[in-house]
Short mmCIF file of C-alpha atoms and ligand atoms in Angstrom, two decimals:
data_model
loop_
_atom_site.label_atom_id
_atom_site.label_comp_id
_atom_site.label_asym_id
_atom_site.label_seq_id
_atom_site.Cartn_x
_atom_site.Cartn_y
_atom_site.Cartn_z
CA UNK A 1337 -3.13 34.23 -29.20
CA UNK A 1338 -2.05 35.73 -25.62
CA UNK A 1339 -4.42 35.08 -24.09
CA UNK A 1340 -6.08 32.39 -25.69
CA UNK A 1341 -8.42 30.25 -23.35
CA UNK A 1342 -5.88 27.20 -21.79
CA UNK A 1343 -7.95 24.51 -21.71
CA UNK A 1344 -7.91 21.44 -19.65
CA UNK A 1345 -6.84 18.85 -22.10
CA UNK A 1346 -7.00 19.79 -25.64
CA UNK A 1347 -6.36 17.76 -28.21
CA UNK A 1348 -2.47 17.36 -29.36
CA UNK A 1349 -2.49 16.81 -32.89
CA UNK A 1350 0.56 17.43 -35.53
CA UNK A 1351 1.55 17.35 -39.08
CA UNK A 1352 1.95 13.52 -38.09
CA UNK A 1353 -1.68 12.94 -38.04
CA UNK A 1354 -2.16 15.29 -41.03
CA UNK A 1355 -0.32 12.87 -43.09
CA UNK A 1356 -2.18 9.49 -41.67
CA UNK A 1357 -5.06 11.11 -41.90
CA UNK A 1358 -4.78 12.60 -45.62
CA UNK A 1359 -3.22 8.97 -46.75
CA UNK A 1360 -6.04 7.11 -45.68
CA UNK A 1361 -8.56 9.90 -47.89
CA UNK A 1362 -6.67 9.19 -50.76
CA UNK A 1363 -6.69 5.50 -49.91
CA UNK A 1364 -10.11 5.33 -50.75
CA UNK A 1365 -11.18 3.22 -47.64
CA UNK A 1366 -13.79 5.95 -46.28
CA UNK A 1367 -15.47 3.22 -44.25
CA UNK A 1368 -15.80 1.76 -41.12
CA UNK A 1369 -13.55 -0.90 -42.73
CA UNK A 1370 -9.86 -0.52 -44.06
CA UNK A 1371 -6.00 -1.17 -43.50
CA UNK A 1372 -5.43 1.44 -40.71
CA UNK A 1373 -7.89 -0.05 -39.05
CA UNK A 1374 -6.73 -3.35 -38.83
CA UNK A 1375 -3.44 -1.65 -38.26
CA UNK A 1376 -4.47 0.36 -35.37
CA UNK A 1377 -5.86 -2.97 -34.04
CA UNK A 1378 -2.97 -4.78 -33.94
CA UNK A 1379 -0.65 -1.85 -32.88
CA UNK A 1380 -3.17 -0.81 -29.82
CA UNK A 1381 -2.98 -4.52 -29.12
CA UNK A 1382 0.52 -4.86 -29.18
CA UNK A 1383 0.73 -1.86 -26.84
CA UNK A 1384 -1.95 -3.35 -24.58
CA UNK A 1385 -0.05 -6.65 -24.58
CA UNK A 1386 -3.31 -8.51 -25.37
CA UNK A 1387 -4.07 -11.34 -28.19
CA UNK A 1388 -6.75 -9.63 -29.87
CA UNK A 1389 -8.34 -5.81 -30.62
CA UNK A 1390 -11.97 -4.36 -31.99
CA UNK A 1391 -11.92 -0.44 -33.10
CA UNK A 1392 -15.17 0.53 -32.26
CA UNK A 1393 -16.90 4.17 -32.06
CA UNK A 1394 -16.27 4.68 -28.43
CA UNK A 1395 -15.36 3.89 -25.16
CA UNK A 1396 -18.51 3.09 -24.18
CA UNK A 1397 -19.65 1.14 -26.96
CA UNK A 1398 -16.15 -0.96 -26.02
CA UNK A 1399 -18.00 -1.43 -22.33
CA UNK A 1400 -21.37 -2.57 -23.69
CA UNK A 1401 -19.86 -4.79 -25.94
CA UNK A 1402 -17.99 -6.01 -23.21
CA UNK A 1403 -20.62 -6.18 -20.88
CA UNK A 1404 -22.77 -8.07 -23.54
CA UNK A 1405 -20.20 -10.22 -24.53
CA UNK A 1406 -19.73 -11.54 -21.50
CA UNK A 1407 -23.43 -12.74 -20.99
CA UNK A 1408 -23.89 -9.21 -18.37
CA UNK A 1409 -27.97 -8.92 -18.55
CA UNK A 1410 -31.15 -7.92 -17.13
CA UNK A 1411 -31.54 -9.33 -13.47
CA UNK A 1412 -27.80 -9.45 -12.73
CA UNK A 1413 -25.64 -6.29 -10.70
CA UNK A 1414 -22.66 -4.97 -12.10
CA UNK A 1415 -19.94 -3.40 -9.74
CA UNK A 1416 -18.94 -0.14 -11.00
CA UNK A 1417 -17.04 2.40 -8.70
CA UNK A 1418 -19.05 5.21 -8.09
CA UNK A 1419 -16.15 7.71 -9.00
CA UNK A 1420 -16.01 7.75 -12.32
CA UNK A 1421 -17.65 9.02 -15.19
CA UNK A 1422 -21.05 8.20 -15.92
CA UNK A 1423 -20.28 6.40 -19.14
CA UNK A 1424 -19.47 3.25 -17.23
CA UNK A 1425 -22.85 3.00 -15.37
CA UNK A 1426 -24.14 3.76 -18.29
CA UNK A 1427 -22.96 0.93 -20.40
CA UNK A 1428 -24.23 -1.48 -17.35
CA UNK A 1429 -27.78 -0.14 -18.03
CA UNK A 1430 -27.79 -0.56 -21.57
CA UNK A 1431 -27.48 -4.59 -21.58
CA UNK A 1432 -30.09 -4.23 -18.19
CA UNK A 1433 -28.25 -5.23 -15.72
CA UNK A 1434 -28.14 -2.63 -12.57
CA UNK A 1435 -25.00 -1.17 -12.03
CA UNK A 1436 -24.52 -1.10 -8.00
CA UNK A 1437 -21.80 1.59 -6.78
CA UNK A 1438 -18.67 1.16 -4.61
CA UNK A 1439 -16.37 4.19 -2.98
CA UNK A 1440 -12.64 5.01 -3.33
CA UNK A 1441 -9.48 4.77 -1.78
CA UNK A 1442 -8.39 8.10 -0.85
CA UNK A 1443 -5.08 7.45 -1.85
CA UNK A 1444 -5.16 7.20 -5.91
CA UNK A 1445 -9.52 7.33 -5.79
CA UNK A 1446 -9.59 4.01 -7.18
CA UNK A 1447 -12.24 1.57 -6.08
CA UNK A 1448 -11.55 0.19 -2.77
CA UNK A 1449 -11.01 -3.77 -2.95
CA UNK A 1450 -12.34 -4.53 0.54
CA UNK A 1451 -15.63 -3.00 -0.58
CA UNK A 1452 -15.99 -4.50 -3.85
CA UNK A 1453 -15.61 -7.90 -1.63
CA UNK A 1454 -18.64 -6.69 0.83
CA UNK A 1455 -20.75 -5.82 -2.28
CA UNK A 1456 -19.92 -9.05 -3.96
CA UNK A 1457 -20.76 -10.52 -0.94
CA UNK A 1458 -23.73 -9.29 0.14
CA UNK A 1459 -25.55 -9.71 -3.57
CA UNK A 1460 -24.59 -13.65 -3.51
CA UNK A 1461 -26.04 -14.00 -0.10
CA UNK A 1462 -29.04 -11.91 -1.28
CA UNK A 1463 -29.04 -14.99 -4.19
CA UNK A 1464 -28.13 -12.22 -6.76
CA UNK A 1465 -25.69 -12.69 -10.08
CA UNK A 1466 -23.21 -10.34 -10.31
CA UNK A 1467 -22.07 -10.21 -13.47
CA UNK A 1468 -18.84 -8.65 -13.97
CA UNK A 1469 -17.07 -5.84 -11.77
CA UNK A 1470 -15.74 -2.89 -13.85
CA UNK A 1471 -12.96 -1.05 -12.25
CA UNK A 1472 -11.88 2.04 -13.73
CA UNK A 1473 -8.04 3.30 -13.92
CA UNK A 1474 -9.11 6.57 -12.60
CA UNK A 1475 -7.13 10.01 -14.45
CA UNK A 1476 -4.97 7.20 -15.54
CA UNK A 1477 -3.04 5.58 -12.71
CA UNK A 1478 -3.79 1.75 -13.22
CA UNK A 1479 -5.80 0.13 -10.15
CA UNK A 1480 -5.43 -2.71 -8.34
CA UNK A 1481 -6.93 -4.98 -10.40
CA UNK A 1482 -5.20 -7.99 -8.54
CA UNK A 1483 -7.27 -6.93 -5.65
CA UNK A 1484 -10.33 -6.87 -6.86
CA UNK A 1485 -9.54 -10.85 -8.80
CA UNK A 1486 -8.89 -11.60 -5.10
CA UNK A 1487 -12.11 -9.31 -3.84
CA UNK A 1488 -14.42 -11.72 -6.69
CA UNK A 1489 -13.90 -15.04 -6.80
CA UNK A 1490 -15.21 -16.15 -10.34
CA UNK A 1491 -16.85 -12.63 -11.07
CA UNK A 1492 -15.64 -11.55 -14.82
CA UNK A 1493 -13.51 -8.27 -14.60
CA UNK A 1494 -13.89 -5.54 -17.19
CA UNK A 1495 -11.57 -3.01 -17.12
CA UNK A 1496 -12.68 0.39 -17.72
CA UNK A 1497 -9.16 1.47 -18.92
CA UNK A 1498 -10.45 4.68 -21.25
CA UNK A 1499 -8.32 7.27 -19.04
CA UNK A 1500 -5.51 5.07 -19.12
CA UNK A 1501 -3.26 4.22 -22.28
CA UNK A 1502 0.09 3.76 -21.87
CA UNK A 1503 0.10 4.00 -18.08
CA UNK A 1504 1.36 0.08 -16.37
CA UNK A 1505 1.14 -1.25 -12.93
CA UNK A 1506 3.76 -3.84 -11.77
CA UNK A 1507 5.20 -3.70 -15.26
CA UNK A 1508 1.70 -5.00 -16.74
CA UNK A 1509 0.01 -2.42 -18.99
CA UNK A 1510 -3.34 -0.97 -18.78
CA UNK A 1511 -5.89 -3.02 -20.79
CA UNK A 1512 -4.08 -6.22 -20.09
CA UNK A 1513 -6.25 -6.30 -16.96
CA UNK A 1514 -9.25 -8.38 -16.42
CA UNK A 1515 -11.14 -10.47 -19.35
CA UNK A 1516 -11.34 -7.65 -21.52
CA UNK A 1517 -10.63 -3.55 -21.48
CA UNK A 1518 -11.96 -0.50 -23.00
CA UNK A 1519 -9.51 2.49 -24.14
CA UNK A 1520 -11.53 5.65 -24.97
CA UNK A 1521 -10.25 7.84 -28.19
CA UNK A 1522 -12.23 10.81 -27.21
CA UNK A 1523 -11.59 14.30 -27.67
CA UNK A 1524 -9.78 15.38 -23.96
CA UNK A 1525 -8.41 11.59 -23.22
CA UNK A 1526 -4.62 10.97 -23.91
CA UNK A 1527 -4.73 9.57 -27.59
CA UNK A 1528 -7.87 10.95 -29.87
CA UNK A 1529 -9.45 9.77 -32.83
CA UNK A 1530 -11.80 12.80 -32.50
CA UNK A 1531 -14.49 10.17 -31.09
CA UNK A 1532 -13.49 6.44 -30.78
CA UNK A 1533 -12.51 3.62 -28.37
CA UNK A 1534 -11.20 -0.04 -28.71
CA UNK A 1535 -12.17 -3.47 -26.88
CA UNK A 1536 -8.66 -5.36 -26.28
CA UNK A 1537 -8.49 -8.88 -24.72
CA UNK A 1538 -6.92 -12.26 -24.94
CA UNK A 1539 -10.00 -13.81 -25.72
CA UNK A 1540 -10.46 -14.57 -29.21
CA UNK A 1541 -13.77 -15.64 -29.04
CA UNK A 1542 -15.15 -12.70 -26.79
CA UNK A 1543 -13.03 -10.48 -29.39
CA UNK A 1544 -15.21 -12.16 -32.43
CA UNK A 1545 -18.45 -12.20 -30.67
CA UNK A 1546 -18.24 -8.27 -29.94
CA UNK A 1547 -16.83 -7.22 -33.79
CA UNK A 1548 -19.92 -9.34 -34.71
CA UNK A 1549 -22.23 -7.50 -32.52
CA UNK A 1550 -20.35 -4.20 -33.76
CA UNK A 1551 -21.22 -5.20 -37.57
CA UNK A 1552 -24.98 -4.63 -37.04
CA UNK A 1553 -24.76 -8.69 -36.30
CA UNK A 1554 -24.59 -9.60 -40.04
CA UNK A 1555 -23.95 -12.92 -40.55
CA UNK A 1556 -20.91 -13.74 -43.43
CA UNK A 1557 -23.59 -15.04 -45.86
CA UNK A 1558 -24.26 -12.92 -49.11
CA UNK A 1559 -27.75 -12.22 -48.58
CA UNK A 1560 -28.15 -10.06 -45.19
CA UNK A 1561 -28.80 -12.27 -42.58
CA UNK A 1562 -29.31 -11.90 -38.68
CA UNK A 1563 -29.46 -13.86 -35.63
CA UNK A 1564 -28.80 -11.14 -33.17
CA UNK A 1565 -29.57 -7.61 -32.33
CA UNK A 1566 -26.44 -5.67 -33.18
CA UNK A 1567 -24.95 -2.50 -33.10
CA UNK A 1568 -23.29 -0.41 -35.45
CA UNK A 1569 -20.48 0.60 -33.35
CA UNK A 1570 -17.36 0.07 -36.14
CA UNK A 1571 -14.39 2.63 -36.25
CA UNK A 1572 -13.86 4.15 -39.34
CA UNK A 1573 -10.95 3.60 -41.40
CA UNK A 1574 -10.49 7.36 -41.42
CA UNK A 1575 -10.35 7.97 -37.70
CA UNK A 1576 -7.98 5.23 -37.13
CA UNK A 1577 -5.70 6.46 -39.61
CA UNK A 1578 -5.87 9.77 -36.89
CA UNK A 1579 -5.49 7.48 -34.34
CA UNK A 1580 -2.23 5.42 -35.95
CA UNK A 1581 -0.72 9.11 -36.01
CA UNK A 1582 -1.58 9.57 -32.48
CA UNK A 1583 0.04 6.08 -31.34
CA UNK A 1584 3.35 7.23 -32.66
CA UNK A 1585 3.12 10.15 -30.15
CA UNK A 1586 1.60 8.51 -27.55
CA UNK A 1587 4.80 8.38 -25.29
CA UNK A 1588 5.90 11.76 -25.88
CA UNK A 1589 2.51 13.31 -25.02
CA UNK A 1590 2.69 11.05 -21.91
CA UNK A 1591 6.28 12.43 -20.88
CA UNK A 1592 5.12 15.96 -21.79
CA UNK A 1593 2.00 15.48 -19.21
CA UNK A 1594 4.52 13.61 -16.41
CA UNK A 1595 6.82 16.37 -16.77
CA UNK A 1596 3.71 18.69 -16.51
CA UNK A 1597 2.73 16.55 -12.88
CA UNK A 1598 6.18 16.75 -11.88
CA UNK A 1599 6.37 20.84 -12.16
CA UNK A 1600 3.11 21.17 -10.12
CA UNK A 1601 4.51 18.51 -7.68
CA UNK A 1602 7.43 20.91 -7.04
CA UNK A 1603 4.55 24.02 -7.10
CA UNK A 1604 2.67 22.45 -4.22
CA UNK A 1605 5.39 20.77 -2.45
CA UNK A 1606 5.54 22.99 0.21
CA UNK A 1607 1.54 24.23 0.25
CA UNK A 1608 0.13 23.14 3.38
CA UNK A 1609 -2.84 20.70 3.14
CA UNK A 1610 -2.69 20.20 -0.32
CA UNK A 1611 -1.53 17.09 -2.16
CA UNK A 1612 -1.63 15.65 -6.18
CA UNK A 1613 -3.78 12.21 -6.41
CA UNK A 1614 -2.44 9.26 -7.23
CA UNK A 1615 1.02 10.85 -6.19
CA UNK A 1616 3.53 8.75 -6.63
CA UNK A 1617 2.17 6.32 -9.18
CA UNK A 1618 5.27 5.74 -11.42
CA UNK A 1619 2.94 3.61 -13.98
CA UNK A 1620 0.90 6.48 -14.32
CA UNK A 1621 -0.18 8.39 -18.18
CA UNK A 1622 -0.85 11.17 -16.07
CA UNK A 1623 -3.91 12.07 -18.39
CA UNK A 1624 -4.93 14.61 -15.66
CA UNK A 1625 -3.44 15.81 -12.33
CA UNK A 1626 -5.62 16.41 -9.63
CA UNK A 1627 -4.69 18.66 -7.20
CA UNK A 1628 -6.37 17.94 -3.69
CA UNK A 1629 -6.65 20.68 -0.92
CA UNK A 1630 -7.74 20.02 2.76
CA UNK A 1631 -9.13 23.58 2.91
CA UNK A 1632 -9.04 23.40 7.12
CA UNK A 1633 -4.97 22.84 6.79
CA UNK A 1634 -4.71 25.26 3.74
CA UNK A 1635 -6.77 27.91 4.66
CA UNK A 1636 -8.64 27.55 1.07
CA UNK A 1637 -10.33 25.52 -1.51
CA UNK A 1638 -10.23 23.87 -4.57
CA UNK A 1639 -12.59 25.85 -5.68
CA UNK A 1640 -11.05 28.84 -4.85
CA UNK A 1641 -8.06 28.23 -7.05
CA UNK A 1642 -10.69 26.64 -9.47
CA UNK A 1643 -12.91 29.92 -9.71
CA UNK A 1644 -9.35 32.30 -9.79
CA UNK A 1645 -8.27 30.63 -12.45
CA UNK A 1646 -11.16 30.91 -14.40
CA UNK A 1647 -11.24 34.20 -14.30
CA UNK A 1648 -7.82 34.34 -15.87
CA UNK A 1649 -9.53 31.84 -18.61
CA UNK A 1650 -8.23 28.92 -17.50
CA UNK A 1651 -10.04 25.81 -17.71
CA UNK A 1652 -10.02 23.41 -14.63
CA UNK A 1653 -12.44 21.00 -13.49
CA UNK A 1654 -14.05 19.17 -10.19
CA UNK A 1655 -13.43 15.91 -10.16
CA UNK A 1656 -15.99 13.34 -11.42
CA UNK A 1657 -18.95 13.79 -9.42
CA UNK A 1658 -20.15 10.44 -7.83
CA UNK A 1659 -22.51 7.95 -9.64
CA UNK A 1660 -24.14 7.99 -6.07
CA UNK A 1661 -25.11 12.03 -5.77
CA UNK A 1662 -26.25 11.96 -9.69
CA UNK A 1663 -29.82 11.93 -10.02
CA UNK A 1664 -29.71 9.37 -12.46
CA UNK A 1665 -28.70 7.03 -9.91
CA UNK A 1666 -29.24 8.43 -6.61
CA UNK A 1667 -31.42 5.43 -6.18
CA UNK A 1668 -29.22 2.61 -6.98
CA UNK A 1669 -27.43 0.77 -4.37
CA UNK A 1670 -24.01 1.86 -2.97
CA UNK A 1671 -21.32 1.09 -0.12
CA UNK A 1672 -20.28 3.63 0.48
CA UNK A 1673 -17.31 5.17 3.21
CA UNK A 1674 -17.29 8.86 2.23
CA UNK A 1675 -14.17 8.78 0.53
CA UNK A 1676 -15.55 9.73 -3.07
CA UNK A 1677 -18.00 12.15 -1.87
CA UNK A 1678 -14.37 14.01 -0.33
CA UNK A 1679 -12.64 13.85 -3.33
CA UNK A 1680 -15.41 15.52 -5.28
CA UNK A 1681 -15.81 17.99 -2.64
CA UNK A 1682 -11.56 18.85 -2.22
CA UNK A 1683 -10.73 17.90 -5.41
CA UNK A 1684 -9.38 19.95 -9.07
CA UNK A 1685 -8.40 18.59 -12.33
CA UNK A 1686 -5.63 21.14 -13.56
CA UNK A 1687 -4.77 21.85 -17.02
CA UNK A 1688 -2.59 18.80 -18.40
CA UNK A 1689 -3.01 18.35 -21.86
CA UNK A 1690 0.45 17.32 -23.90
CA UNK A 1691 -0.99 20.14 -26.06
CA UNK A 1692 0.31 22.77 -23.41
CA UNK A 1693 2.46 25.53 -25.13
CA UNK A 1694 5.20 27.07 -22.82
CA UNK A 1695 3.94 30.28 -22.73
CA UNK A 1696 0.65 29.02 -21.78
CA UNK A 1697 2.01 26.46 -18.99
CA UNK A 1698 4.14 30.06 -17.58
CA UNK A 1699 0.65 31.91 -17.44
CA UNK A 1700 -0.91 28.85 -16.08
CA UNK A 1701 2.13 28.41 -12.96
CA UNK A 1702 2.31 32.48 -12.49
CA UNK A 1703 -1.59 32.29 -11.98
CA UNK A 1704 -1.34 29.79 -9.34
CA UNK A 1705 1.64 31.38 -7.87
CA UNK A 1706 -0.03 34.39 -7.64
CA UNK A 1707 -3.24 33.17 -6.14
CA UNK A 1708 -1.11 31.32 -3.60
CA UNK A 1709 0.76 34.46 -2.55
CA UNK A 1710 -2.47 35.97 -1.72
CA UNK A 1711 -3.54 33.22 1.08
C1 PLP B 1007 -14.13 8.82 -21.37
C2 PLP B 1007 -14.55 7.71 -20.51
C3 PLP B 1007 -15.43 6.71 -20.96
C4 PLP B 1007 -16.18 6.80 -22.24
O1 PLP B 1007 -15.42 6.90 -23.38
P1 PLP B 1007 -16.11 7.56 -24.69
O2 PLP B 1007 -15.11 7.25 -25.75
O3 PLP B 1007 -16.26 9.01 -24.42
O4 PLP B 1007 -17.40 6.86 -24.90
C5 PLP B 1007 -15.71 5.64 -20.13
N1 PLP B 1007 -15.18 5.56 -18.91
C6 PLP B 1007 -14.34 6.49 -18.43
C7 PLP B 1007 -13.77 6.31 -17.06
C8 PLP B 1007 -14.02 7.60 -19.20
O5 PLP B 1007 -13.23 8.56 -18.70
#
């Protein structure tokens, strides 16, 4: 186990989740229906500080279900930032609607309010609906969601919080943001089901309309009966049971990654041109650190470390590579300053997962160290 692959954030699952997880088999509620389920609602919603919860089967089915919920449909432009990952312009397509891109601020990559204003307001005076903006809490330091209220006037706000559970910003926690949120349960993000995600608001009646649309749209007669086109985008009982074992270790994995931010804080400290994103942030979940490196001041690049690394088998990654430069959406429209297109181009996500043994964080920090001392 040596030298076992580090990866960048593996899952971090116990005896803890064993248990849930084996309780809920012999349960009997093998279905996308149970009482961990409507446990893990009400406990993700209590940690979100919102009214109401839906489990459903991902973070982007939590987005479209948003999206659709809110009346987000063909003809109308969604704001999405373009740094991100593609699962939130994605979610914009499905209902129709065109997702339209905005750039970052350089300090935390976040979307940058002032341009979500001059998008906003250049659709309107084009005579266009913009449906909802959908900020993203980027590698899980909470944006300023405030901001973008301010930046659109009487434009719903979604926030894509599926990097973020368990971070806060000015004491408010992530998902409490906007008219509704979507967490992501995925495999890498901070708390996994394996593959899941959850739609938290204070709406009741967008909360009903989207576990309706998640329930294939059957209506509560006998006979099977629908009005709409629905999805079947449920949680199973099973996975939430995982996911209840998670949420009891949710705020010692994030300490484990914070204290993991912290140590490469003190690593790069004194590293000319280099800096962490988002540094700083005390709200943050610290999902991943991203290590930024001005390679005129350092004298290298991200990629440098990134490919050094990997030779030592250990996983890092670029940062999300804008919506804007993916062919999928080169075409879309996009205001755009440059700041993203930096980020992807300086930028490296470094291993961070709670999961992190010591032995493998010391080969991780004597790999860096010794790339460093070779500059
Ligand atoms: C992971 C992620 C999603 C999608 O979540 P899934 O559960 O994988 O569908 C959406 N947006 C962002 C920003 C993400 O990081």
């Amino acid at each position: 186990m040596v030298n076992a692959r580090v990866y960048l954030s593996a899952p971090d699952v116990s005896g803890v989740e064993e248990r849930y997880l084996v309780n809920a088999l012999r349960s009997g509620w093998v279905a996308p229906v149970g009482p961990d389920l409507t446990e893990f609602e009400r406990e993700i919603a209590r940690r979100c500080a919102t009214a109401h919860a839906v489990g459903v089967s991902s973070g982007t089915a939590a987005l479209h279900l948003a999206l659709l919920a809110l009346g987000v449909g063909p003809g109308q432009a969604v704001v999405v930032p373009t740094l991100t990952f593609a699962a939130t312009a994605n979610a914009v397509v499905y209902t129709g609607a065109e997702p339209v891109f905005v750039d970052s601020l350089p300090g935390d990559g976040n979307a940058d309010p002032d341009l979500v204003a001059r998008a906003v307001g250049d659709l309107h005076r084009e005579g266009r609906t913009v449906g909802a903006v959908v900020p993203v809490d980027l590698f899980g330091s909470v944006a300023d969601h405030a901001a973008y209220a301010d930046a659109a006037p009487g434009v719903p706000l979604v926030e894509d919080a599926a990097e973020a559970l368990g971070a806060h910003r000015d004491g408010r926690p992530a998902g409490s943001f906007g008219r509704a949120a979507a967490l992501s349960f995925n495999g890498n993000k901070i708390l996994t089901t394996s593959g899941g995600g959850m739609l938290v608001t204070d709406d009741g009646a967008l909360a009903e309309r989207c576990r309706h649309l998640a329930t294939q749209a059957r209506e509560p007669v006998e006979h099977y009966e629908h009005r709409d086109v629905g999805y079947n985008y449920r949680l199973s009982n099973l996975l939430a049971a995982l996911g209840r074992g998670q949420l009891t270790r949710l705020d010692e994995m994030i300490d484990r990654r914070r204290r993991l931010r912290e140590a490469y804080l003190k690593l790069f400290a004194a590293v000319p041109g280099t800096r962490l994103l988002g540094d700083g942030d005390p709200g943050a979940n610290c999902w991943l650190t991203t290590l930024v490196v001005e390679p005129g001041q350092a004298g290298w690049a991200a990629a440098d470390l990134g490919a050094w690394l990997a030779a030592r088998d250990i996983e890092t990654r670029p940062v999300w590579k804008p919506m804007h430069r993916q062919p999928v959406y080169a075409e879309r429209r996009a205001w755009l300053t440059g700041v993203a297109d930096r980020l992807f181009e300086t930028g490296l996500n470094l291993p961070s997962g709670s999961g992190l043994r010591d032995d493998d964080r010391r080969r991780v920090f004597e790999a860096i160290e010794a790339f460093l001392a070779t500059r």
